[in-house]
Amino acid sequence: MCCDLKRRFLLLYATQKGQAKAIAEEIWQQAGAHGLEADMHCISEMDKYNLETEKDPVVIVISTTGTGDPPDTARNFVKKLQDTTLPPGHFAHLQYGLLGLGDSEYTFFCNGGKTVDKRLQELGAQRFYDTGLADDCVGLELVVDPWIDGLWLALKEAFLLQKKKEDMSSVVDAVSSSACAAPHIVHELNLSSRLQNVKLEDEGVRSSDVLSQKLVDVNLAASARDAEPSLVHSVPPLSQSTLNIPALPPEYIEVQFQDTHGENPHPSSLISEGMTFEVPVTKAIQLTREDAIKTALLLELDIADTVFDYQPGDAFCVICPNNINEVEELLHVLGLSEKGEYFVSVDIKQGTKKKGAAHPQHIPERSTLKFILTWCLEIRAIPKKAFLRALVECTSDVGEKRRLQELCSRQGTSDYARFVRDSNVCLLDLLHAFPSCKPSFNLLIEHLPRLQARSYSVSSSNLCQPGKLCFVFNIVEFPACPTRPIARKGVCTGWLAELVAPLLHPNKNTLDTKGGRSSTEKVSIFARPNNTFHLPADPSVPFMMVGPGTGIAPFIGFLQHRQKLREEHPDWEFGETWLFFGCRHRDRDYLFKQLRCFLENGTLTHLKVCFSRESSAAEVATPKYVQDVLRLYAKEVARVLLKERGYFYVCGDKKHMADGVSDAVVEILSMEMEADKLEAMKMLAVLREAKRYLQDVWS
Ligand code: FAD
């Protein structure tokens, strides 16, 4: 065979939260089994690779962050790529394949990948494989798995092309060897690589993984055959399928239990994003009635003794722990109850095959087992397929083992989506469902992501309430379901609700000497940078705010600020202000009834409120949602945005509201500009670019 199959390719990843890295590692691992060598680097390590001289194929895995930005690690790379002095053929020598990761719930889906892809094309680079765009909203694996599957054949064809080019450029035996051998080689390689695809997929994994196993012990499947599939049961054809399961991720963490002496670090020391502040909660108010569908709370923090500063419209982060009962339960299920207070040392396993294995930054050098489970690991995270794969090895029951194998296999993709991802199953749910699965603690550190601080929009003005910071949130509730017999609350909102319960429901223990409510509870917070969601710098510019539900939060800050400015500067000119608010029922969840005061004192020029669950006796149906109300004021929206160069702010739920609002605005622009939808969409893009259409949305 004239081709050397142990060929190198350059594998670059640009990651924000670790997903692109994990996928690159998966590619790196599979490459070996395909007789290829992946030279893997973080895209930021620009001293370790050079695209200017790169001859081998390049594979790039890149995620998207913020509002369509490439990850921080790719910032310099993209900057270099965007250099306008580069000639069009600058990368003509380059063959590449790109896998972009994103979330279609955000406006600029996969924009990080698209930006790099587009620029590489402009600079003459050739795709050897179609670009993949994976969507976290429906499950990255739906695109990632088949993209990786197809990569090997594409790479081998790229090597052939590369070889052909090399042969062509070698002056000596140009005609004789390459020209007549090539077609034969292509055919042979296509065929052999296809065969290899089937065979090599399972190579490098242990014999127990080679799953041409028709189900052997079929106790479980036999009873399930007629039943509905569930997390623990499968039905044909999956239950009888030959499975392709991913390679076993190499373990790389070693945990040693030490003693029980010493002190844990402060949770805020885990934060690398800047200064943290531990501040008292001075007020808690329930904004919704008991019979409202969701419970919304307003908390007031005292920041007077800190240098923490904010502008209305800013968001900040709250450092929160996992639910203590869940931590205890996890310790119990793992058989580690006795060890909770033990300090552990976390090291890299000697001789691990994990490429680039490093001490996870979110795990302190020295802390107790309980501390790590409480403050460091997102124990509610939905287990990824690689984690399920690792759990197979810790499961003794053969039926349970098979089901876990199914869930992480390619054939089980839709079962994984339905019973794991869409059901928001977490590790604890899995360990209950598969009782013979007993993972060791190192696997949790290897596979669970870092526990993230949660973001909240400030709902106050520092001008109006100096030294105070207010925010508003709904207590997130997850009702019980077949895989989870006990209802749960959101990690952070559930914790905050418990923390402030004494302020909400005072008894004699929490009344201070004057009979008022007091609390000694504190929360740790830090600033969330990069915000453009601010009031227009020029107060005479008109603006419109759309904020149903807790989306009203930043606008309360805007209005308080504006009110204060009006009081302090009666000679200033202030532009028109509109607020579109919506809730379910006027009596149950109209969060801020005092909005009327802003209207009465002139801070707010127009207040438009709708109630989605109230029926109307009027002949003409009343609008239910904010986007319906917006349509009623189409002329005003167009005037403010187009004629008066005003600002438009949207805040709140991204899934159900933000897209509805932007669709309504496109319709309005199209109607008022007498242009087609495409033109109106372009105009909206221009407004976004000019930071006059601003969104602060969350799920
Ligand atoms: P988590 O436990 O993290 O759960 C939240 C999400 O996880 C759910 O919505 C769901 O998608 C998923 N989930 C987890 N487990 C399950 C399950 N068992 N069943 C179903 N789904 C599940 N929120 C506000 O209320 N007010 C604000 O002002 C605000 N401002 C924000 C500003 C920014 C910039 C951002 C990014 C977010 C903001 N959020 C705001 C959202 C907020 O950060 C949190 O996401 C929210 O409070 C939930 O946190 P949690 O830890 O309680 O919920």
PDB file of N, CA and C in Angstrom, residues 166-244:
ATOM      1  N   GLU A 166       1.405  16.457  -3.290  1.00  0.00           N
ATOM      2  CA  GLU A 166       2.848  16.321  -3.053  1.00  0.00           C
ATOM      3  C   GLU A 166       3.503  15.625  -4.238  1.00  0.00           C
ATOM      4  N   ASP A 167       2.823  14.538  -4.706  1.00  0.00           N
ATOM      5  CA  ASP A 167       3.376  13.774  -5.814  1.00  0.00           C
ATOM      6  C   ASP A 167       3.463  14.628  -7.074  1.00  0.00           C
ATOM      7  N   MET A 168       2.392  15.397  -7.291  1.00  0.00           N
ATOM      8  CA  MET A 168       2.355  16.238  -8.482  1.00  0.00           C
ATOM      9  C   MET A 168       3.513  17.226  -8.464  1.00  0.00           C
ATOM     10  N   SER A 169       3.774  17.739  -7.275  1.00  0.00           N
ATOM     11  CA  SER A 169       4.798  18.773  -7.212  1.00  0.00           C
ATOM     12  C   SER A 169       6.208  18.179  -7.227  1.00  0.00           C
ATOM     13  N   SER A 170       6.302  16.891  -7.024  1.00  0.00           N
ATOM     14  CA  SER A 170       7.650  16.320  -7.118  1.00  0.00           C
ATOM     15  C   SER A 170       7.961  16.116  -8.606  1.00  0.00           C
ATOM     16  N   VAL A 171       9.020  16.794  -9.061  1.00  0.00           N
ATOM     17  CA  VAL A 171       9.305  16.883 -10.497  1.00  0.00           C
ATOM     18  C   VAL A 171       9.729  15.530 -11.072  1.00  0.00           C
ATOM     19  N   VAL A 172      10.294  14.687 -10.245  1.00  0.00           N
ATOM     20  CA  VAL A 172      10.989  13.510 -10.756  1.00  0.00           C
ATOM     21  C   VAL A 172      10.078  12.536 -11.494  1.00  0.00           C
ATOM     22  N   ASP A 173       9.190  11.845 -10.778  1.00  0.00           N
ATOM     23  CA  ASP A 173       8.384  10.856 -11.493  1.00  0.00           C
ATOM     24  C   ASP A 173       6.921  11.276 -11.503  1.00  0.00           C
ATOM     25  N   ALA A 174       6.733  12.505 -11.902  1.00  0.00           N
ATOM     26  CA  ALA A 174       5.399  13.081 -11.884  1.00  0.00           C
ATOM     27  C   ALA A 174       4.388  12.209 -12.608  1.00  0.00           C
ATOM     28  N   VAL A 175       4.676  11.839 -13.821  1.00  0.00           N
ATOM     29  CA  VAL A 175       3.668  11.180 -14.628  1.00  0.00           C
ATOM     30  C   VAL A 175       3.455   9.738 -14.204  1.00  0.00           C
ATOM     31  N   SER A 176       4.541   8.990 -14.139  1.00  0.00           N
ATOM     32  CA  SER A 176       4.382   7.548 -13.990  1.00  0.00           C
ATOM     33  C   SER A 176       3.643   7.132 -12.722  1.00  0.00           C
ATOM     34  N   SER A 177       4.089   7.583 -11.574  1.00  0.00           N
ATOM     35  CA  SER A 177       3.494   7.031 -10.359  1.00  0.00           C
ATOM     36  C   SER A 177       2.126   7.605 -10.021  1.00  0.00           C
ATOM     37  N   SER A 178       2.030   8.909  -9.847  1.00  0.00           N
ATOM     38  CA  SER A 178       0.796   9.444  -9.268  1.00  0.00           C
ATOM     39  C   SER A 178      -0.398   9.315 -10.197  1.00  0.00           C
ATOM     40  N   ALA A 179      -0.217   9.665 -11.484  1.00  0.00           N
ATOM     41  CA  ALA A 179      -1.372   9.749 -12.367  1.00  0.00           C
ATOM     42  C   ALA A 179      -2.106   8.429 -12.505  1.00  0.00           C
ATOM     43  N   CYS A 180      -1.369   7.309 -12.680  1.00  0.00           N
ATOM     44  CA  CYS A 180      -2.107   6.078 -12.906  1.00  0.00           C
ATOM     45  C   CYS A 180      -2.467   5.358 -11.613  1.00  0.00           C
ATOM     46  N   ALA A 181      -1.727   5.620 -10.568  1.00  0.00           N
ATOM     47  CA  ALA A 181      -2.029   4.902  -9.323  1.00  0.00           C
ATOM     48  C   ALA A 181      -3.199   5.520  -8.581  1.00  0.00           C
ATOM     49  N   ALA A 182      -3.368   6.819  -8.757  1.00  0.00           N
ATOM     50  CA  ALA A 182      -4.337   7.509  -7.916  1.00  0.00           C
ATOM     51  C   ALA A 182      -5.753   6.947  -7.943  1.00  0.00           C
ATOM     52  N   PRO A 183      -6.333   6.713  -9.141  1.00  0.00           N
ATOM     53  CA  PRO A 183      -7.716   6.246  -9.107  1.00  0.00           C
ATOM     54  C   PRO A 183      -7.850   4.941  -8.350  1.00  0.00           C
ATOM     55  N   HIS A 184      -6.869   4.103  -8.523  1.00  0.00           N
ATOM     56  CA  HIS A 184      -6.902   2.808  -7.861  1.00  0.00           C
ATOM     57  C   HIS A 184      -6.847   2.996  -6.338  1.00  0.00           C
ATOM     58  N   ILE A 185      -5.939   3.897  -5.939  1.00  0.00           N
ATOM     59  CA  ILE A 185      -5.780   4.131  -4.500  1.00  0.00           C
ATOM     60  C   ILE A 185      -7.070   4.682  -3.903  1.00  0.00           C
ATOM     61  N   VAL A 186      -7.660   5.633  -4.639  1.00  0.00           N
ATOM     62  CA  VAL A 186      -8.891   6.233  -4.109  1.00  0.00           C
ATOM     63  C   VAL A 186      -9.907   5.145  -3.848  1.00  0.00           C
ATOM     64  N   HIS A 187     -10.053   4.287  -4.856  1.00  0.00           N
ATOM     65  CA  HIS A 187     -11.047   3.252  -4.709  1.00  0.00           C
ATOM     66  C   HIS A 187     -10.710   2.357  -3.518  1.00  0.00           C
ATOM     67  N   GLU A 188      -9.443   1.938  -3.501  1.00  0.00           N
ATOM     68  CA  GLU A 188      -9.031   1.003  -2.459  1.00  0.00           C
ATOM     69  C   GLU A 188      -9.199   1.632  -1.070  1.00  0.00           C
ATOM     70  N   LEU A 189      -8.827   2.915  -1.004  1.00  0.00           N
ATOM     71  CA  LEU A 189      -8.877   3.544   0.313  1.00  0.00           C
ATOM     72  C   LEU A 189     -10.289   3.800   0.783  1.00  0.00           C
ATOM     73  N   ASN A 190     -11.118   4.205  -0.196  1.00  0.00           N
ATOM     74  CA  ASN A 190     -12.510   4.416   0.184  1.00  0.00           C
ATOM     75  C   ASN A 190     -13.094   3.163   0.785  1.00  0.00           C
ATOM     76  N   LEU A 191     -12.805   2.071   0.081  1.00  0.00           N
ATOM     77  CA  LEU A 191     -13.359   0.807   0.510  1.00  0.00           C
ATOM     78  C   LEU A 191     -12.773   0.401   1.852  1.00  0.00           C
ATOM     79  N   SER A 192     -11.423   0.467   1.901  1.00  0.00           N
ATOM     80  CA  SER A 192     -10.811  -0.033   3.128  1.00  0.00           C
ATOM     81  C   SER A 192     -11.146   0.865   4.303  1.00  0.00           C
ATOM     82  N   SER A 193     -11.280   2.187   4.046  1.00  0.00           N
ATOM     83  CA  SER A 193     -11.577   3.036   5.194  1.00  0.00           C
ATOM     84  C   SER A 193     -12.998   2.814   5.668  1.00  0.00           C
ATOM     85  N   ARG A 194     -13.876   2.440   4.725  1.00  0.00           N
ATOM     86  CA  ARG A 194     -15.224   2.142   5.173  1.00  0.00           C
ATOM     87  C   ARG A 194     -15.232   0.910   6.061  1.00  0.00           C
ATOM     88  N   LEU A 195     -14.466  -0.109   5.605  1.00  0.00           N
ATOM     89  CA  LEU A 195     -14.377  -1.311   6.421  1.00  0.00           C
ATOM     90  C   LEU A 195     -13.768  -0.980   7.774  1.00  0.00           C
ATOM     91  N   GLN A 196     -12.726  -0.144   7.656  1.00  0.00           N
ATOM     92  CA  GLN A 196     -12.018   0.219   8.880  1.00  0.00           C
ATOM     93  C   GLN A 196     -12.945   0.954   9.845  1.00  0.00           C
ATOM     94  N   ASN A 197     -13.819   1.769   9.262  1.00  0.00           N
ATOM     95  CA  ASN A 197     -14.775   2.508  10.067  1.00  0.00           C
ATOM     96  C   ASN A 197     -15.565   1.588  10.979  1.00  0.00           C
ATOM     97  N   VAL A 198     -15.951   0.494  10.394  1.00  0.00           N
ATOM     98  CA  VAL A 198     -16.738  -0.456  11.156  1.00  0.00           C
ATOM     99  C   VAL A 198     -15.873  -1.130  12.210  1.00  0.00           C
ATOM    100  N   LYS A 199     -14.665  -1.511  11.770  1.00  0.00           N
ATOM    101  CA  LYS A 199     -13.825  -2.293  12.662  1.00  0.00           C
ATOM    102  C   LYS A 199     -13.153  -1.423  13.732  1.00  0.00           C
ATOM    103  N   LEU A 200     -12.565  -0.342  13.234  1.00  0.00           N
ATOM    104  CA  LEU A 200     -11.727   0.429  14.152  1.00  0.00           C
ATOM    105  C   LEU A 200     -12.504   1.151  15.232  1.00  0.00           C
ATOM    106  N   GLU A 201     -13.765   1.410  14.972  1.00  0.00           N
ATOM    107  CA  GLU A 201     -14.578   2.079  15.961  1.00  0.00           C
ATOM    108  C   GLU A 201     -14.482   1.380  17.308  1.00  0.00           C
ATOM    109  N   ASP A 202     -14.414   0.059  17.217  1.00  0.00           N
ATOM    110  CA  ASP A 202     -14.405  -0.703  18.457  1.00  0.00           C
ATOM    111  C   ASP A 202     -13.005  -1.072  18.909  1.00  0.00           C
ATOM    112  N   GLU A 203     -12.020  -0.804  18.043  1.00  0.00           N
ATOM    113  CA  GLU A 203     -10.654  -1.109  18.431  1.00  0.00           C
ATOM    114  C   GLU A 203     -10.204  -0.146  19.505  1.00  0.00           C
ATOM    115  N   GLY A 204      -9.306  -0.606  20.363  1.00  0.00           N
ATOM    116  CA  GLY A 204      -8.828   0.314  21.387  1.00  0.00           C
ATOM    117  C   GLY A 204      -9.768   0.349  22.568  1.00  0.00           C
ATOM    118  N   VAL A 205     -10.883  -0.281  22.474  1.00  0.00           N
ATOM    119  CA  VAL A 205     -11.737  -0.417  23.644  1.00  0.00           C
ATOM    120  C   VAL A 205     -11.690  -1.872  24.060  1.00  0.00           C
ATOM    121  N   ARG A 206     -11.999  -2.113  25.315  1.00  0.00           N
ATOM    122  CA  ARG A 206     -11.795  -3.472  25.793  1.00  0.00           C
ATOM    123  C   ARG A 206     -12.823  -4.436  25.231  1.00  0.00           C
ATOM    124  N   SER A 207     -12.508  -5.731  25.308  1.00  0.00           N
ATOM    125  CA  SER A 207     -13.376  -6.690  24.629  1.00  0.00           C
ATOM    126  C   SER A 207     -14.810  -6.616  25.151  1.00  0.00           C
ATOM    127  N   SER A 208     -14.977  -6.226  26.411  1.00  0.00           N
ATOM    128  CA  SER A 208     -16.334  -6.134  26.949  1.00  0.00           C
ATOM    129  C   SER A 208     -17.122  -5.041  26.239  1.00  0.00           C
ATOM    130  N   ASP A 209     -16.404  -4.136  25.563  1.00  0.00           N
ATOM    131  CA  ASP A 209     -17.093  -3.045  24.898  1.00  0.00           C
ATOM    132  C   ASP A 209     -17.526  -3.397  23.490  1.00  0.00           C
ATOM    133  N   VAL A 210     -16.947  -4.457  22.940  1.00  0.00           N
ATOM    134  CA  VAL A 210     -17.259  -4.758  21.550  1.00  0.00           C
ATOM    135  C   VAL A 210     -18.635  -5.371  21.528  1.00  0.00           C
ATOM    136  N   LEU A 211     -19.556  -4.523  21.154  1.00  0.00           N
ATOM    137  CA  LEU A 211     -20.932  -4.912  21.387  1.00  0.00           C
ATOM    138  C   LEU A 211     -21.601  -5.476  20.161  1.00  0.00           C
ATOM    139  N   SER A 212     -21.100  -6.613  19.730  1.00  0.00           N
ATOM    140  CA  SER A 212     -21.940  -7.312  18.790  1.00  0.00           C
ATOM    141  C   SER A 212     -22.834  -8.181  19.658  1.00  0.00           C
ATOM    142  N   GLN A 213     -22.959  -7.761  20.914  1.00  0.00           N
ATOM    143  CA  GLN A 213     -23.735  -8.557  21.833  1.00  0.00           C
ATOM    144  C   GLN A 213     -25.224  -8.411  21.567  1.00  0.00           C
ATOM    145  N   LYS A 214     -25.779  -9.430  21.025  1.00  0.00           N
ATOM    146  CA  LYS A 214     -27.231  -9.519  21.061  1.00  0.00           C
ATOM    147  C   LYS A 214     -27.482  -9.665  22.548  1.00  0.00           C
ATOM    148  N   LEU A 215     -28.529  -9.160  23.000  1.00  0.00           N
ATOM    149  CA  LEU A 215     -28.722  -9.143  24.440  1.00  0.00           C
ATOM    150  C   LEU A 215     -28.637 -10.557  25.005  1.00  0.00           C
ATOM    151  N   VAL A 216     -27.778 -10.697  26.015  1.00  0.00           N
ATOM    152  CA  VAL A 216     -27.551 -12.034  26.545  1.00  0.00           C
ATOM    153  C   VAL A 216     -28.526 -12.304  27.686  1.00  0.00           C
ATOM    154  N   ASP A 217     -28.297 -11.564  28.763  1.00  0.00           N
ATOM    155  CA  ASP A 217     -29.238 -11.750  29.843  1.00  0.00           C
ATOM    156  C   ASP A 217     -30.406 -10.834  29.578  1.00  0.00           C
ATOM    157  N   VAL A 218     -31.512 -11.413  29.218  1.00  0.00           N
ATOM    158  CA  VAL A 218     -32.576 -10.543  28.773  1.00  0.00           C
ATOM    159  C   VAL A 218     -33.729 -10.454  29.761  1.00  0.00           C
ATOM    160  N   ASN A 219     -33.443 -10.682  30.993  1.00  0.00           N
ATOM    161  CA  ASN A 219     -34.506 -10.546  31.985  1.00  0.00           C
ATOM    162  C   ASN A 219     -35.220  -9.226  31.838  1.00  0.00           C
ATOM    163  N   LEU A 220     -34.377  -8.203  31.853  1.00  0.00           N
ATOM    164  CA  LEU A 220     -34.891  -6.843  31.818  1.00  0.00           C
ATOM    165  C   LEU A 220     -35.640  -6.573  30.518  1.00  0.00           C
ATOM    166  N   ALA A 221     -34.964  -6.909  29.405  1.00  0.00           N
ATOM    167  CA  ALA A 221     -35.558  -6.598  28.115  1.00  0.00           C
ATOM    168  C   ALA A 221     -36.794  -7.446  27.845  1.00  0.00           C
ATOM    169  N   ALA A 222     -36.771  -8.696  28.324  1.00  0.00           N
ATOM    170  CA  ALA A 222     -37.912  -9.563  28.085  1.00  0.00           C
ATOM    171  C   ALA A 222     -39.167  -8.961  28.688  1.00  0.00           C
ATOM    172  N   SER A 223     -39.025  -8.468  29.920  1.00  0.00           N
ATOM    173  CA  SER A 223     -40.206  -7.900  30.550  1.00  0.00           C
ATOM    174  C   SER A 223     -40.537  -6.555  29.932  1.00  0.00           C
ATOM    175  N   ALA A 224     -39.512  -5.919  29.377  1.00  0.00           N
ATOM    176  CA  ALA A 224     -39.747  -4.588  28.829  1.00  0.00           C
ATOM    177  C   ALA A 224     -40.277  -4.643  27.407  1.00  0.00           C
ATOM    178  N   ARG A 225     -40.133  -5.822  26.779  1.00  0.00           N
ATOM    179  CA  ARG A 225     -40.447  -5.913  25.355  1.00  0.00           C
ATOM    180  C   ARG A 225     -41.824  -5.359  25.039  1.00  0.00           C
ATOM    181  N   ASP A 226     -42.764  -5.692  25.892  1.00  0.00           N
ATOM    182  CA  ASP A 226     -44.121  -5.245  25.600  1.00  0.00           C
ATOM    183  C   ASP A 226     -44.421  -3.910  26.259  1.00  0.00           C
ATOM    184  N   ALA A 227     -43.525  -3.509  27.140  1.00  0.00           N
ATOM    185  CA  ALA A 227     -43.832  -2.291  27.890  1.00  0.00           C
ATOM    186  C   ALA A 227     -43.335  -1.063  27.146  1.00  0.00           C
ATOM    187  N   GLU A 228     -43.666   0.071  27.702  1.00  0.00           N
ATOM    188  CA  GLU A 228     -43.174   1.340  27.171  1.00  0.00           C
ATOM    189  C   GLU A 228     -41.704   1.491  27.531  1.00  0.00           C
ATOM    190  N   PRO A 229     -40.908   2.099  26.662  1.00  0.00           N
ATOM    191  CA  PRO A 229     -39.525   2.331  27.070  1.00  0.00           C
ATOM    192  C   PRO A 229     -39.462   3.386  28.160  1.00  0.00           C
ATOM    193  N   SER A 230     -38.428   3.344  28.961  1.00  0.00           N
ATOM    194  CA  SER A 230     -38.255   4.330  30.027  1.00  0.00           C
ATOM    195  C   SER A 230     -36.757   4.492  30.241  1.00  0.00           C
ATOM    196  N   LEU A 231     -36.409   5.242  31.282  1.00  0.00           N
ATOM    197  CA  LEU A 231     -34.986   5.409  31.560  1.00  0.00           C
ATOM    198  C   LEU A 231     -34.298   4.054  31.744  1.00  0.00           C
ATOM    199  N   VAL A 232     -34.982   3.123  32.419  1.00  0.00           N
ATOM    200  CA  VAL A 232     -34.327   1.850  32.733  1.00  0.00           C
ATOM    201  C   VAL A 232     -34.698   0.705  31.794  1.00  0.00           C
ATOM    202  N   HIS A 233     -35.721   0.896  30.978  1.00  0.00           N
ATOM    203  CA  HIS A 233     -36.148  -0.186  30.076  1.00  0.00           C
ATOM    204  C   HIS A 233     -36.033   0.238  28.627  1.00  0.00           C
ATOM    205  N   SER A 234     -35.619  -0.713  27.804  1.00  0.00           N
ATOM    206  CA  SER A 234     -35.647  -0.428  26.372  1.00  0.00           C
ATOM    207  C   SER A 234     -36.552  -1.442  25.696  1.00  0.00           C
ATOM    208  N   VAL A 235     -36.949  -1.120  24.487  1.00  0.00           N
ATOM    209  CA  VAL A 235     -37.778  -2.040  23.717  1.00  0.00           C
ATOM    210  C   VAL A 235     -37.112  -2.250  22.359  1.00  0.00           C
ATOM    211  N   PRO A 236     -37.508  -3.294  21.647  1.00  0.00           N
ATOM    212  CA  PRO A 236     -36.944  -3.479  20.308  1.00  0.00           C
ATOM    213  C   PRO A 236     -37.287  -2.274  19.422  1.00  0.00           C
ATOM    214  N   PRO A 237     -36.498  -1.890  18.463  1.00  0.00           N
ATOM    215  CA  PRO A 237     -35.299  -2.617  18.041  1.00  0.00           C
ATOM    216  C   PRO A 237     -34.072  -2.349  18.920  1.00  0.00           C
ATOM    217  N   LEU A 238     -34.094  -1.259  19.714  1.00  0.00           N
ATOM    218  CA  LEU A 238     -32.873  -0.923  20.452  1.00  0.00           C
ATOM    219  C   LEU A 238     -32.427  -2.060  21.366  1.00  0.00           C
ATOM    220  N   SER A 239     -33.379  -2.675  22.055  1.00  0.00           N
ATOM    221  CA  SER A 239     -33.000  -3.700  23.031  1.00  0.00           C
ATOM    222  C   SER A 239     -32.337  -4.902  22.363  1.00  0.00           C
ATOM    223  N   GLN A 240     -32.541  -5.038  21.047  1.00  0.00           N
ATOM    224  CA  GLN A 240     -31.920  -6.182  20.357  1.00  0.00           C
ATOM    225  C   GLN A 240     -30.794  -5.753  19.425  1.00  0.00           C
ATOM    226  N   SER A 241     -30.486  -4.498  19.483  1.00  0.00           N
ATOM    227  CA  SER A 241     -29.496  -3.953  18.540  1.00  0.00           C
ATOM    228  C   SER A 241     -28.071  -4.285  18.915  1.00  0.00           C
ATOM    229  N   THR A 242     -27.258  -4.377  17.897  1.00  0.00           N
ATOM    230  CA  THR A 242     -25.815  -4.334  18.105  1.00  0.00           C
ATOM    231  C   THR A 242     -25.497  -2.877  18.373  1.00  0.00           C
ATOM    232  N   LEU A 243     -24.687  -2.624  19.380  1.00  0.00           N
ATOM    233  CA  LEU A 243     -24.467  -1.224  19.782  1.00  0.00           C
ATOM    234  C   LEU A 243     -23.071  -0.750  19.423  1.00  0.00           C
ATOM    235  N   ASN A 244     -23.006   0.495  19.004  1.00  0.00           N
ATOM    236  CA  ASN A 244     -21.694   1.148  18.894  1.00  0.00           C
ATOM    237  C   ASN A 244     -21.599   2.111  20.065  1.00  0.00           C
TER     238      ASN A 244
END
